[in-house]
């Protein structure tokens, strides 16, 4: 299957017929080829988004909202097909993939409504013959660079608020997972969005990124991905002073206090660690368990994990799919090896299954629990992005808060306690943008998603998520 890019309302191939393959991470099979688009054509996509901007931004918010509402319906009508594409190119179990489509559609619906709620102010002046008017206007052309772990929802979480605000966009999906993005564009086209309002390019990430960065007309980059690339975009955006929204890595602590509800905590730990095979930026990565209940927690956790079924995400009742690639497999293996060499104990799992020959798929890792984890281990310091659950013991609240905050990351944190005042006090003390208080799955369309510290800039979701696509203009009126 040969796929195309979408520029100025037309499906186009790379001028030089350069392509790259997309693999099924379960099997290593090639699913299709997508264009490795030339730099000139990326500039054409920017031309197209710039040309479409004046008319799109001048539409009433209600009209922009109607386009999004149509798109929302089309996504829901195609949710099974989109879910299957996600499973094929990304690997997650089909039920999770369809869940991602519905979650992603939720952003389109939310911002179809939020467009109408963009507000300004009329303020009293210090002068009787003046008035102060404050209005919000779209920032301009937006480049949306997205990751492979949520290949659908990370696009809608960015482009729906951008389009609602009146911006035009160029999407650069992750190279591993462009197919569901291309399907989304087909639906956008069917929804009747004017030409140039949404464009999609695939190819060399670095080259496309540089083209966006160099071009003054791209007024904003919205990015989800690694902290390293996020920092590069932050630095390089200075030259043209682009607006930036960054959703970067995480290293989430999960704290179970001695008064926590054990069964809920075990279910929350499994949900937050093993969804998408641990390849989630808000996945719990350091499990701090009160020493008095450590043994019981490990027993119940291991029992729960033994019920999880791993395999090709299209098969029935699968809970964990493959890892995205061999690099992910190597990172997990090396973190486990390092931890065991420094005294960690494998409570369950600990083994992987890689293909007979190094290839482009077929890398699986068993859900693994490590106990006796200590700060000198790599797994304690680095984001894992895999199904490994490291356990650390603690004895008192101040000690665990200090350990939980001792990282440069600040995306998500979780805690389990039945004490209201402890729950509130610890939630407030955690230096994280998202806190799951007795909740292992906090992502939600209406809530602000984003991190403190090196986990990023700005928030996505809810009414918070449209602000980063708006400029504030002050008009001083003399009477
Ligand atoms: P991951 O390690 O999860 O793949 P990346 O940060 O490498 O995270 O990728 C996230 C997104 O950023 C993907 O769409 C990827 O293609 C893109 N990307 C990678 N490197 C660059 C770069 N130098 N400039 C712009 N985008 C990039």
CSV table of C-alpha atoms and ligand atoms in Angstrom, one decimal:
chain,number,residue,atom,x,y,z
A,1,UNK,CA,0.0,0.0,0.0
A,2,UNK,CA,1.4,3.4,-1.0
A,3,UNK,CA,0.2,6.4,1.1
A,4,UNK,CA,0.4,10.1,0.3
A,5,UNK,CA,0.9,13.4,2.1
A,6,UNK,CA,-1.7,16.2,2.1
A,7,UNK,CA,-0.8,19.7,1.0
A,8,UNK,CA,-3.1,22.5,0.0
A,9,UNK,CA,-6.1,20.2,-0.2
A,10,UNK,CA,-4.4,17.6,-2.5
A,11,UNK,CA,-2.9,14.2,-1.9
A,12,UNK,CA,0.7,14.4,-3.0
A,13,UNK,CA,3.8,12.1,-3.3
A,14,UNK,CA,7.4,13.1,-2.7
A,15,UNK,CA,8.6,14.8,-6.0
A,16,UNK,CA,11.5,12.4,-6.1
A,17,UNK,CA,9.4,9.3,-5.2
A,18,UNK,CA,11.3,8.8,-2.0
A,19,UNK,CA,9.5,6.6,0.6
A,20,UNK,CA,10.0,4.8,3.8
A,21,UNK,CA,8.2,1.7,5.2
A,22,UNK,CA,5.8,1.5,8.2
A,23,UNK,CA,6.1,-1.7,10.2
A,24,UNK,CA,3.7,-3.8,12.3
A,25,UNK,CA,5.6,-3.9,15.6
A,26,UNK,CA,4.0,-7.3,16.5
A,27,UNK,CA,5.3,-9.1,13.4
A,28,UNK,CA,7.8,-6.9,11.6
A,29,UNK,CA,5.8,-7.0,8.4
A,30,UNK,CA,5.6,-3.9,6.2
A,31,UNK,CA,2.2,-2.3,6.3
A,32,UNK,CA,2.8,0.3,3.6
A,33,UNK,CA,5.1,3.0,2.4
A,34,UNK,CA,4.8,6.7,3.1
A,35,UNK,CA,6.5,9.7,1.3
A,36,UNK,CA,9.9,10.9,2.6
A,37,UNK,CA,8.8,14.4,1.5
A,38,UNK,CA,11.4,16.9,0.2
A,39,UNK,CA,12.3,20.1,2.1
A,40,UNK,CA,10.7,22.2,-0.7
A,41,UNK,CA,7.4,20.4,-0.3
A,42,UNK,CA,7.4,21.0,3.5
A,43,UNK,CA,7.8,24.7,2.6
A,44,UNK,CA,4.9,24.3,0.2
A,45,UNK,CA,2.8,23.0,3.1
A,46,UNK,CA,3.8,26.1,5.1
A,47,UNK,CA,2.8,28.3,2.0
A,48,UNK,CA,-0.5,26.5,2.0
A,49,UNK,CA,-1.2,26.9,5.7
A,50,UNK,CA,-0.2,30.6,5.5
A,51,UNK,CA,-2.5,31.2,2.5
A,52,UNK,CA,-5.4,29.6,4.2
A,53,UNK,CA,-5.0,31.4,7.5
A,54,UNK,CA,-6.7,34.8,6.8
A,55,UNK,CA,-10.0,33.2,5.7
A,56,UNK,CA,-10.0,30.5,8.3
A,57,UNK,CA,-9.2,32.8,11.2
A,58,UNK,CA,-12.0,35.2,10.0
A,59,UNK,CA,-14.7,32.6,10.1
A,60,UNK,CA,-17.0,32.9,13.0
A,61,UNK,CA,-16.1,30.6,15.9
A,62,UNK,CA,-19.5,28.9,15.4
A,63,UNK,CA,-18.6,28.0,11.8
A,64,UNK,CA,-15.2,26.6,12.7
A,65,UNK,CA,-16.9,24.6,15.5
A,66,UNK,CA,-19.3,23.1,12.9
A,67,UNK,CA,-16.4,21.7,10.8
A,68,UNK,CA,-15.0,20.1,14.0
A,69,UNK,CA,-18.4,18.7,14.9
A,70,UNK,CA,-18.7,17.0,11.5
A,71,UNK,CA,-15.2,15.6,11.9
A,72,UNK,CA,-16.1,14.3,15.4
A,73,UNK,CA,-19.1,12.4,13.9
A,74,UNK,CA,-16.9,11.0,11.1
A,75,UNK,CA,-14.3,9.8,13.6
A,76,UNK,CA,-16.9,8.0,15.6
A,77,UNK,CA,-18.3,6.4,12.5
A,78,UNK,CA,-14.9,5.1,11.7
A,79,UNK,CA,-13.7,4.2,15.2
A,80,UNK,CA,-13.2,0.5,14.5
A,81,UNK,CA,-11.2,1.1,11.3
A,82,UNK,CA,-9.1,3.7,13.0
A,83,UNK,CA,-8.6,1.5,16.1
A,84,UNK,CA,-7.4,-1.4,13.8
A,85,UNK,CA,-4.9,0.9,12.1
A,86,UNK,CA,-3.5,2.0,15.5
A,87,UNK,CA,-3.1,-1.6,16.6
A,88,UNK,CA,-1.4,-2.5,13.3
A,89,UNK,CA,1.1,0.2,13.3
A,90,UNK,CA,1.6,0.8,17.1
A,91,UNK,CA,0.8,-2.5,18.6
A,92,UNK,CA,-1.5,-1.7,21.5
A,93,UNK,CA,-4.5,-4.1,22.1
A,94,UNK,CA,-7.5,-3.3,19.9
A,95,UNK,CA,-9.8,-2.4,22.9
A,96,UNK,CA,-7.2,0.1,24.0
A,97,UNK,CA,-6.8,1.4,20.4
A,98,UNK,CA,-10.5,1.9,20.0
A,99,UNK,CA,-10.5,3.6,23.4
A,100,UNK,CA,-7.8,6.0,22.1
A,101,UNK,CA,-10.0,6.8,19.1
A,102,UNK,CA,-12.9,7.7,21.4
A,103,UNK,CA,-10.7,9.7,23.7
A,104,UNK,CA,-9.1,11.5,20.7
A,105,UNK,CA,-12.6,12.2,19.3
A,106,UNK,CA,-13.5,13.8,22.6
A,107,UNK,CA,-11.0,16.6,22.0
A,108,UNK,CA,-12.6,17.3,18.6
A,109,UNK,CA,-16.0,17.5,20.2
A,110,UNK,CA,-14.8,19.6,23.2
A,111,UNK,CA,-13.1,22.2,21.0
A,112,UNK,CA,-16.0,22.3,18.5
A,113,UNK,CA,-17.9,23.8,21.5
A,114,UNK,CA,-15.0,25.6,23.1
A,115,UNK,CA,-14.4,27.7,19.9
A,116,UNK,CA,-17.5,29.7,20.9
A,117,UNK,CA,-16.2,30.4,24.4
A,118,UNK,CA,-13.1,32.4,23.4
A,119,UNK,CA,-13.5,35.6,25.4
A,120,UNK,CA,-12.0,39.1,25.8
A,121,UNK,CA,-12.4,41.9,28.3
A,122,UNK,CA,-13.5,45.5,28.4
A,123,UNK,CA,-11.7,47.2,31.2
A,124,UNK,CA,-12.1,50.5,33.0
A,125,UNK,CA,-9.4,53.0,32.0
A,126,UNK,CA,-7.7,55.6,34.3
A,127,UNK,CA,-8.9,58.2,31.8
A,128,UNK,CA,-12.5,59.2,31.3
A,129,UNK,CA,-12.0,59.6,27.6
A,130,UNK,CA,-10.5,56.1,27.0
A,131,UNK,CA,-11.6,52.5,27.0
A,132,UNK,CA,-9.5,49.4,27.2
A,133,UNK,CA,-10.5,46.5,24.9
A,134,UNK,CA,-8.8,43.1,25.1
A,135,UNK,CA,-9.4,40.5,22.4
A,136,UNK,CA,-7.9,37.1,21.7
A,137,UNK,CA,-6.7,36.2,18.2
A,138,UNK,CA,-5.2,33.0,16.8
A,139,UNK,CA,-1.4,32.8,16.8
A,140,UNK,CA,-1.1,31.9,13.2
A,141,UNK,CA,0.3,28.8,11.4
A,142,UNK,CA,0.9,25.9,13.8
A,143,UNK,CA,3.2,22.9,13.3
A,144,UNK,CA,2.1,19.9,15.3
A,145,UNK,CA,4.8,17.2,15.9
A,146,UNK,CA,3.4,14.1,17.5
A,147,UNK,CA,4.7,10.8,19.0
A,148,UNK,CA,4.0,7.1,18.2
A,149,UNK,CA,2.6,6.0,21.6
A,150,UNK,CA,-0.8,7.7,21.2
A,151,UNK,CA,-0.6,8.2,17.4
A,152,UNK,CA,-4.2,9.4,17.1
A,153,UNK,CA,-5.2,11.2,20.3
A,154,UNK,CA,-2.0,13.3,20.4
A,155,UNK,CA,-2.9,14.7,17.0
A,156,UNK,CA,-6.5,15.6,17.9
A,157,UNK,CA,-5.5,17.0,21.3
A,158,UNK,CA,-3.3,19.5,19.4
A,159,UNK,CA,-5.1,20.3,16.1
A,160,UNK,CA,-8.7,20.5,17.5
A,161,UNK,CA,-7.9,23.5,19.8
A,162,UNK,CA,-5.6,25.0,17.1
A,163,UNK,CA,-8.4,24.9,14.5
A,164,UNK,CA,-11.0,26.1,17.0
A,165,UNK,CA,-8.8,29.1,17.8
A,166,UNK,CA,-8.6,30.0,14.1
A,167,UNK,CA,-5.1,28.7,13.4
A,168,UNK,CA,-4.1,26.6,10.3
A,169,UNK,CA,-1.9,23.5,10.9
A,170,UNK,CA,0.7,21.3,9.4
A,171,UNK,CA,0.9,17.9,11.1
A,172,UNK,CA,4.1,15.9,11.3
A,173,UNK,CA,3.2,12.5,12.7
A,174,UNK,CA,5.8,10.1,14.2
A,175,UNK,CA,7.5,8.1,11.5
A,176,UNK,CA,6.5,4.8,13.1
A,177,UNK,CA,2.8,5.6,13.1
A,178,UNK,CA,1.7,7.8,10.2
A,179,UNK,CA,-1.2,5.6,8.9
A,180,UNK,CA,-3.9,6.6,11.4
A,181,UNK,CA,-2.9,10.2,10.9
A,182,UNK,CA,-3.4,9.8,7.2
A,183,UNK,CA,-6.8,8.3,7.8
A,184,UNK,CA,-7.7,11.2,10.0
A,185,UNK,CA,-6.8,13.6,7.2
A,186,UNK,CA,-9.1,11.6,4.9
A,187,UNK,CA,-11.9,12.3,7.4
A,188,UNK,CA,-11.0,15.9,7.7
A,189,UNK,CA,-11.2,16.2,3.9
A,190,UNK,CA,-14.6,14.5,4.0
A,191,UNK,CA,-15.7,16.9,6.7
A,192,UNK,CA,-15.1,19.7,4.1
A,193,UNK,CA,-12.3,21.8,5.8
A,194,UNK,CA,-11.2,24.4,3.3
A,195,UNK,CA,-7.9,23.6,1.4
A,196,UNK,CA,-4.7,24.5,3.2
A,197,UNK,CA,-6.3,24.6,6.7
A,198,UNK,CA,-4.8,21.2,7.6
A,199,UNK,CA,-1.8,19.7,5.9
A,200,UNK,CA,0.2,16.6,6.7
A,201,UNK,CA,3.9,15.8,5.9
A,202,UNK,CA,5.9,12.6,6.6
A,203,UNK,CA,9.6,12.1,6.2
A,204,UNK,CA,12.9,12.9,7.8
A,205,UNK,CA,12.0,14.2,11.2
A,206,UNK,CA,15.1,16.3,11.6
A,207,UNK,CA,14.8,17.9,8.2
A,208,UNK,CA,11.1,18.6,8.6
A,209,UNK,CA,11.7,20.0,12.1
A,210,UNK,CA,14.5,22.3,10.7
A,211,UNK,CA,12.2,23.6,8.0
A,212,UNK,CA,9.5,24.5,10.5
A,213,UNK,CA,12.1,26.1,12.8
A,214,UNK,CA,13.7,28.2,10.0
A,215,UNK,CA,10.4,29.6,8.7
A,216,UNK,CA,9.2,32.7,10.4
A,217,UNK,CA,5.6,32.0,9.2
A,218,UNK,CA,5.3,29.0,11.5
A,219,UNK,CA,4.3,31.0,14.6
A,220,UNK,CA,3.9,28.0,16.9
A,221,UNK,CA,5.2,24.5,17.4
A,222,UNK,CA,3.2,22.1,19.5
A,223,UNK,CA,5.1,19.0,20.3
A,224,UNK,CA,4.8,15.8,22.3
A,225,UNK,CA,7.8,13.6,22.5
A,226,UNK,CA,11.2,13.2,24.2
A,227,UNK,CA,12.7,15.8,26.5
A,228,UNK,CA,15.8,15.8,24.3
A,229,UNK,CA,14.0,16.8,21.1
A,230,UNK,CA,11.7,19.2,23.1
A,231,UNK,CA,14.8,21.0,24.4
A,232,UNK,CA,16.2,21.3,20.9
A,233,UNK,CA,12.9,22.8,19.6
A,234,UNK,CA,12.8,25.2,22.6
A,235,UNK,CA,16.4,26.4,21.9
A,236,UNK,CA,16.0,26.7,18.2
A,237,UNK,CA,12.6,28.5,18.4
A,238,UNK,CA,14.4,31.5,19.9
A,239,UNK,CA,15.6,32.7,16.5
A,240,UNK,CA,12.0,33.5,15.3
A,241,UNK,CA,10.5,33.6,18.8
A,242,UNK,CA,7.9,30.9,18.1
A,243,UNK,CA,5.3,30.1,20.6
A,244,UNK,CA,5.8,26.6,22.0
A,245,UNK,CA,3.8,24.0,23.8
A,246,UNK,CA,5.8,21.0,24.9
A,247,UNK,CA,4.6,17.7,26.4
A,248,UNK,CA,7.8,15.8,27.3
A,249,UNK,CA,9.0,12.8,29.3
A,250,UNK,CA,7.9,11.8,32.7
A,251,UNK,CA,9.1,9.6,35.6
A,252,UNK,CA,6.0,9.3,37.7
A,253,UNK,CA,6.1,8.3,41.3
A,254,UNK,CA,3.3,6.1,42.6
A,255,UNK,CA,2.9,6.2,46.4
A,256,UNK,CA,0.9,3.7,48.5
A,257,UNK,CA,0.5,4.8,52.1
A,258,UNK,CA,-0.3,2.4,54.9
A,259,UNK,CA,-3.9,3.7,55.0
A,260,UNK,CA,-4.4,3.3,51.2
A,261,UNK,CA,-7.1,1.0,49.8
A,262,UNK,CA,-5.0,-2.1,48.8
A,263,UNK,CA,-7.2,-3.5,46.1
A,264,UNK,CA,-7.8,-0.1,44.5
A,265,UNK,CA,-4.0,0.6,44.6
A,266,UNK,CA,-3.2,-2.8,43.0
A,267,UNK,CA,-5.7,-2.1,40.2
A,268,UNK,CA,-4.4,1.5,39.8
A,269,UNK,CA,-0.8,0.3,39.7
A,270,UNK,CA,-1.6,-2.3,36.9
A,271,UNK,CA,-3.6,0.3,35.0
A,272,UNK,CA,-1.0,3.0,35.2
A,273,UNK,CA,2.0,0.7,34.5
A,274,UNK,CA,0.8,-1.7,31.9
A,275,UNK,CA,-1.5,0.3,29.6
A,276,UNK,CA,0.1,0.5,26.2
A,277,UNK,CA,2.7,-1.9,27.5
A,278,UNK,CA,4.1,0.9,29.8
A,279,UNK,CA,4.8,3.1,26.8
A,280,UNK,CA,3.0,6.1,28.2
A,281,UNK,CA,4.6,9.4,29.4
A,282,UNK,CA,2.4,9.4,32.5
A,283,UNK,CA,3.1,5.7,33.3
A,284,UNK,CA,4.1,5.2,36.9
A,285,UNK,CA,7.8,4.5,37.0
A,286,UNK,CA,8.8,4.5,40.7
A,287,UNK,CA,6.5,2.6,43.1
A,288,UNK,CA,7.0,3.8,46.7
A,289,UNK,CA,5.2,1.3,49.0
A,290,UNK,CA,5.0,1.8,52.7
A,291,UNK,CA,7.2,-0.9,54.4
A,292,UNK,CA,4.3,-2.2,56.6
A,293,UNK,CA,2.3,-3.3,53.5
A,294,UNK,CA,5.0,-4.1,51.0
A,295,UNK,CA,4.7,-7.9,51.1
A,296,UNK,CA,0.9,-7.9,50.8
A,297,UNK,CA,1.1,-5.4,47.8
A,298,UNK,CA,3.7,-7.5,46.0
A,299,UNK,CA,1.6,-10.7,46.5
A,300,UNK,CA,-1.6,-9.1,45.2
A,301,UNK,CA,0.2,-7.3,42.4
A,302,UNK,CA,1.9,-10.5,41.1
A,303,UNK,CA,-1.5,-12.3,41.3
A,304,UNK,CA,-3.1,-9.6,39.2
A,305,UNK,CA,-0.3,-9.5,36.7
A,306,UNK,CA,-0.6,-13.3,36.1
A,307,UNK,CA,-4.0,-12.7,34.6
A,308,UNK,CA,-2.6,-10.4,31.9
A,309,UNK,CA,-2.4,-11.8,28.4
A,310,UNK,CA,0.3,-10.7,26.1
A,311,UNK,CA,0.4,-11.0,22.3
A,312,UNK,CA,-0.6,-9.5,19.0
A,313,UNK,CA,-3.0,-6.7,19.8
A,314,UNK,CA,-5.5,-7.9,17.1
A,315,UNK,CA,-6.0,-11.2,18.9
A,316,UNK,CA,-8.8,-11.6,21.4
A,317,UNK,CA,-8.5,-10.4,25.0
A,318,UNK,CA,-5.0,-9.2,24.8
A,319,UNK,CA,-3.8,-6.9,27.6
A,320,UNK,CA,-0.3,-6.2,26.5
A,321,UNK,CA,1.0,-5.8,23.0
A,322,UNK,CA,4.6,-5.6,21.7
A,323,UNK,CA,7.2,-2.9,22.3
A,324,UNK,CA,7.5,-0.4,19.5
A,325,UNK,CA,11.0,-1.6,18.4
A,326,UNK,CA,14.3,-3.2,19.3
A,327,UNK,CA,15.7,0.0,20.8
A,328,UNK,CA,12.9,-0.1,23.4
A,329,UNK,CA,13.7,-3.7,24.1
A,330,UNK,CA,17.4,-3.0,24.6
A,331,UNK,CA,16.6,-0.2,27.0
A,332,UNK,CA,14.3,-2.3,29.2
A,333,UNK,CA,16.7,-5.3,29.2
A,334,UNK,CA,19.6,-3.1,30.2
A,335,UNK,CA,17.6,-1.4,33.0
A,336,UNK,CA,16.7,-4.8,34.4
A,337,UNK,CA,20.2,-6.2,34.1
A,338,UNK,CA,21.6,-3.1,35.8
A,339,UNK,CA,19.0,-3.3,38.7
A,340,UNK,CA,19.6,-7.0,39.3
A,341,UNK,CA,23.4,-6.5,39.4
A,342,UNK,CA,22.9,-3.9,42.1
A,343,UNK,CA,20.6,-6.0,44.3
A,344,UNK,CA,17.1,-5.8,42.9
A,345,UNK,CA,14.9,-8.9,43.1
A,346,UNK,CA,12.7,-10.1,40.2
A,347,UNK,CA,9.3,-10.9,41.7
A,348,UNK,CA,7.7,-11.9,38.4
A,349,UNK,CA,8.5,-11.6,34.6
A,350,UNK,CA,12.1,-10.5,33.8
A,351,UNK,CA,12.2,-12.1,30.4
A,352,UNK,CA,11.8,-10.8,26.9
A,353,UNK,CA,11.2,-12.3,23.5
A,354,UNK,CA,13.0,-10.8,20.6
A,355,UNK,CA,12.8,-12.1,17.0
A,356,UNK,CA,15.3,-14.7,15.9
A,357,UNK,CA,16.9,-12.1,13.6
A,358,UNK,CA,17.0,-8.4,14.6
A,359,UNK,CA,14.2,-6.9,12.7
A,360,UNK,CA,11.5,-4.3,12.7
A,361,UNK,CA,9.1,-5.9,15.0
A,362,UNK,CA,8.3,-8.9,17.3
A,363,UNK,CA,9.9,-7.5,20.4
A,364,UNK,CA,7.9,-8.4,23.5
A,365,UNK,CA,8.7,-8.0,27.2
A,366,UNK,CA,6.9,-9.8,30.0
A,367,UNK,CA,5.2,-7.6,32.7
A,368,UNK,CA,8.0,-7.5,35.3
A,369,UNK,CA,8.1,-6.6,39.0
A,370,UNK,CA,11.4,-5.6,40.6
A,371,UNK,CA,11.6,-5.2,44.4
A,372,UNK,CA,14.5,-3.8,46.5
A,373,UNK,CA,15.1,-1.0,44.0
A,374,UNK,CA,17.5,1.8,45.1
A,375,UNK,CA,18.4,5.2,43.8
A,376,UNK,CA,21.7,4.1,42.3
A,377,UNK,CA,19.9,2.0,39.7
A,378,UNK,CA,19.3,3.2,36.2
A,379,UNK,CA,15.6,2.3,36.4
A,380,UNK,CA,15.3,4.6,39.4
A,381,UNK,CA,16.7,7.5,37.4
A,382,UNK,CA,15.5,7.0,33.8
A,383,UNK,CA,12.1,6.9,32.2
A,384,UNK,CA,11.5,3.2,31.3
A,385,UNK,CA,8.7,3.3,28.7
A,386,UNK,CA,8.1,-0.4,29.2
A,387,UNK,CA,6.2,-3.0,31.4
A,388,UNK,CA,8.6,-2.9,34.4
A,389,UNK,CA,7.4,-2.0,37.8
A,390,UNK,CA,10.1,-1.1,40.3
A,391,UNK,CA,9.3,-1.2,44.0
A,392,UNK,CA,11.0,1.0,46.7
A,393,UNK,CA,10.1,0.9,50.4
A,394,UNK,CA,9.5,4.0,52.5
A,395,UNK,CA,8.6,4.7,56.1
A,396,UNK,CA,7.3,8.2,56.5
A,397,UNK,CA,5.5,11.0,54.6
A,398,UNK,CA,8.2,13.6,54.4
A,399,UNK,CA,10.8,11.1,53.3
A,400,UNK,CA,8.6,9.8,50.4
A,401,UNK,CA,7.6,13.3,49.2
A,402,UNK,CA,11.3,14.2,49.1
A,403,UNK,CA,12.1,11.1,47.1
A,404,UNK,CA,9.2,11.5,44.8
A,405,UNK,CA,10.2,15.1,43.9
A,406,UNK,CA,13.9,14.4,43.5
A,407,UNK,CA,13.9,14.4,39.7
A,408,UNK,CA,14.0,16.8,36.9
A,409,UNK,CA,10.7,15.5,35.5
A,410,UNK,CA,7.3,16.7,36.7
A,411,UNK,CA,4.5,15.3,34.6
A,412,UNK,CA,2.4,12.9,36.7
A,413,UNK,CA,2.3,11.4,40.2
A,414,UNK,CA,-0.1,9.0,41.9
A,415,UNK,CA,-0.9,8.4,45.6
A,416,UNK,CA,-3.2,6.1,47.4
A,417,UNK,CA,-4.5,7.0,50.9
A,418,UNK,CA,-7.9,7.0,52.6
A,419,UNK,CA,-7.0,10.1,54.6
A,420,UNK,CA,-8.5,13.3,53.2
A,421,UNK,CA,-6.0,15.6,54.8
A,422,UNK,CA,-3.0,13.5,53.9
A,423,UNK,CA,-4.3,13.1,50.3
A,424,UNK,CA,-4.7,16.9,49.9
A,425,UNK,CA,-1.4,17.7,51.7
A,426,UNK,CA,0.7,15.3,49.7
A,427,UNK,CA,-1.0,16.2,46.4
A,428,UNK,CA,-0.1,19.8,47.0
A,429,UNK,CA,3.5,18.9,47.9
A,430,UNK,CA,4.1,16.9,44.8
A,431,UNK,CA,5.9,18.9,42.1
A,432,UNK,CA,3.9,17.5,39.3
A,433,UNK,CA,1.4,18.9,36.7
A,434,UNK,CA,-1.0,15.9,37.1
A,435,UNK,CA,-1.8,14.1,40.4
A,436,UNK,CA,-3.9,10.9,40.5
A,437,UNK,CA,-5.3,10.8,44.1
A,438,UNK,CA,-6.6,7.3,44.3
A,439,UNK,CA,-6.8,7.3,40.5
A,440,UNK,CA,-4.5,5.4,38.2
A,441,UNK,CA,-5.9,6.8,35.0
A,442,UNK,CA,-6.2,10.6,35.3
A,443,UNK,CA,-6.2,11.6,31.5
A,444,UNK,CA,-9.4,13.3,30.6
A,445,UNK,CA,-10.7,15.6,27.8
A,446,UNK,CA,-11.8,18.4,30.1
A,447,UNK,CA,-8.7,18.4,32.4
A,448,UNK,CA,-5.3,20.2,31.9
A,449,UNK,CA,-2.6,17.8,30.8
A,450,UNK,CA,1.0,18.9,31.1
A,451,UNK,CA,4.1,19.0,33.3
A,452,UNK,CA,6.2,21.0,35.7
A,453,UNK,CA,10.0,21.3,35.4
A,454,UNK,CA,11.6,19.5,32.4
A,455,UNK,CA,8.3,17.7,31.5
A,456,UNK,CA,7.2,20.6,29.4
A,457,UNK,CA,5.4,23.9,28.8
A,458,UNK,CA,1.7,24.7,28.6
A,459,UNK,CA,-1.3,22.5,29.1
A,460,UNK,CA,-3.5,20.5,26.7
A,461,UNK,CA,-7.2,19.7,27.2
A,462,UNK,CA,-10.3,21.5,28.5
A,463,UNK,CA,-10.5,25.3,28.4
A,464,UNK,CA,-6.8,25.4,29.3
A,465,UNK,CA,-5.8,23.8,26.0
A,466,UNK,CA,-7.1,26.5,23.7
A,467,UNK,CA,-5.2,29.4,25.4
A,468,UNK,CA,-1.8,28.4,23.9
A,469,UNK,CA,-3.2,28.9,20.4
A,470,UNK,CA,-4.3,32.5,21.1
A,471,UNK,CA,-2.5,35.8,21.3
A,472,UNK,CA,-3.8,38.6,23.6
A,473,UNK,CA,-4.3,41.9,21.9
A,474,UNK,CA,-5.0,45.2,23.8
A,475,UNK,CA,-6.8,47.9,21.9
A,476,UNK,CA,-6.7,51.3,23.6
A,477,UNK,CA,-9.7,53.3,22.5
A,478,UNK,CA,-9.7,57.1,22.7
A,479,UNK,CA,-13.2,58.6,22.7
B,1,LIG,P1,10.4,9.1,20.8
B,1,LIG,O1,11.8,8.8,21.4
B,1,LIG,O2,9.3,8.8,21.7
B,1,LIG,O3,10.3,8.6,19.4
B,1,LIG,P2,11.0,11.7,19.7
B,1,LIG,O4,11.1,13.0,20.5
B,1,LIG,O5,12.2,11.2,19.0
B,1,LIG,O6,10.4,10.7,20.8
B,1,LIG,O7,9.8,11.8,18.7
B,1,LIG,C1,8.6,12.5,18.8
B,1,LIG,C2,8.3,13.2,17.5
B,1,LIG,O8,9.3,14.2,17.2
B,1,LIG,C3,8.2,12.3,16.3
B,1,LIG,O9,7.2,12.8,15.4
B,1,LIG,C4,9.6,12.4,15.7
B,1,LIG,O10,9.6,12.0,14.4
B,1,LIG,C5,9.8,13.9,15.9
B,1,LIG,N1,11.3,14.3,15.9
B,1,LIG,C6,12.3,13.5,16.2
B,1,LIG,N2,13.5,14.3,16.1
B,1,LIG,C7,13.1,15.5,15.7
B,1,LIG,C8,13.8,16.7,15.4
B,1,LIG,N3,15.1,16.8,15.5
B,1,LIG,N4,13.1,17.8,15.1
B,1,LIG,C9,11.7,17.7,15.0
B,1,LIG,N5,11.0,16.6,15.2
B,1,LIG,C10,11.7,15.5,15.6
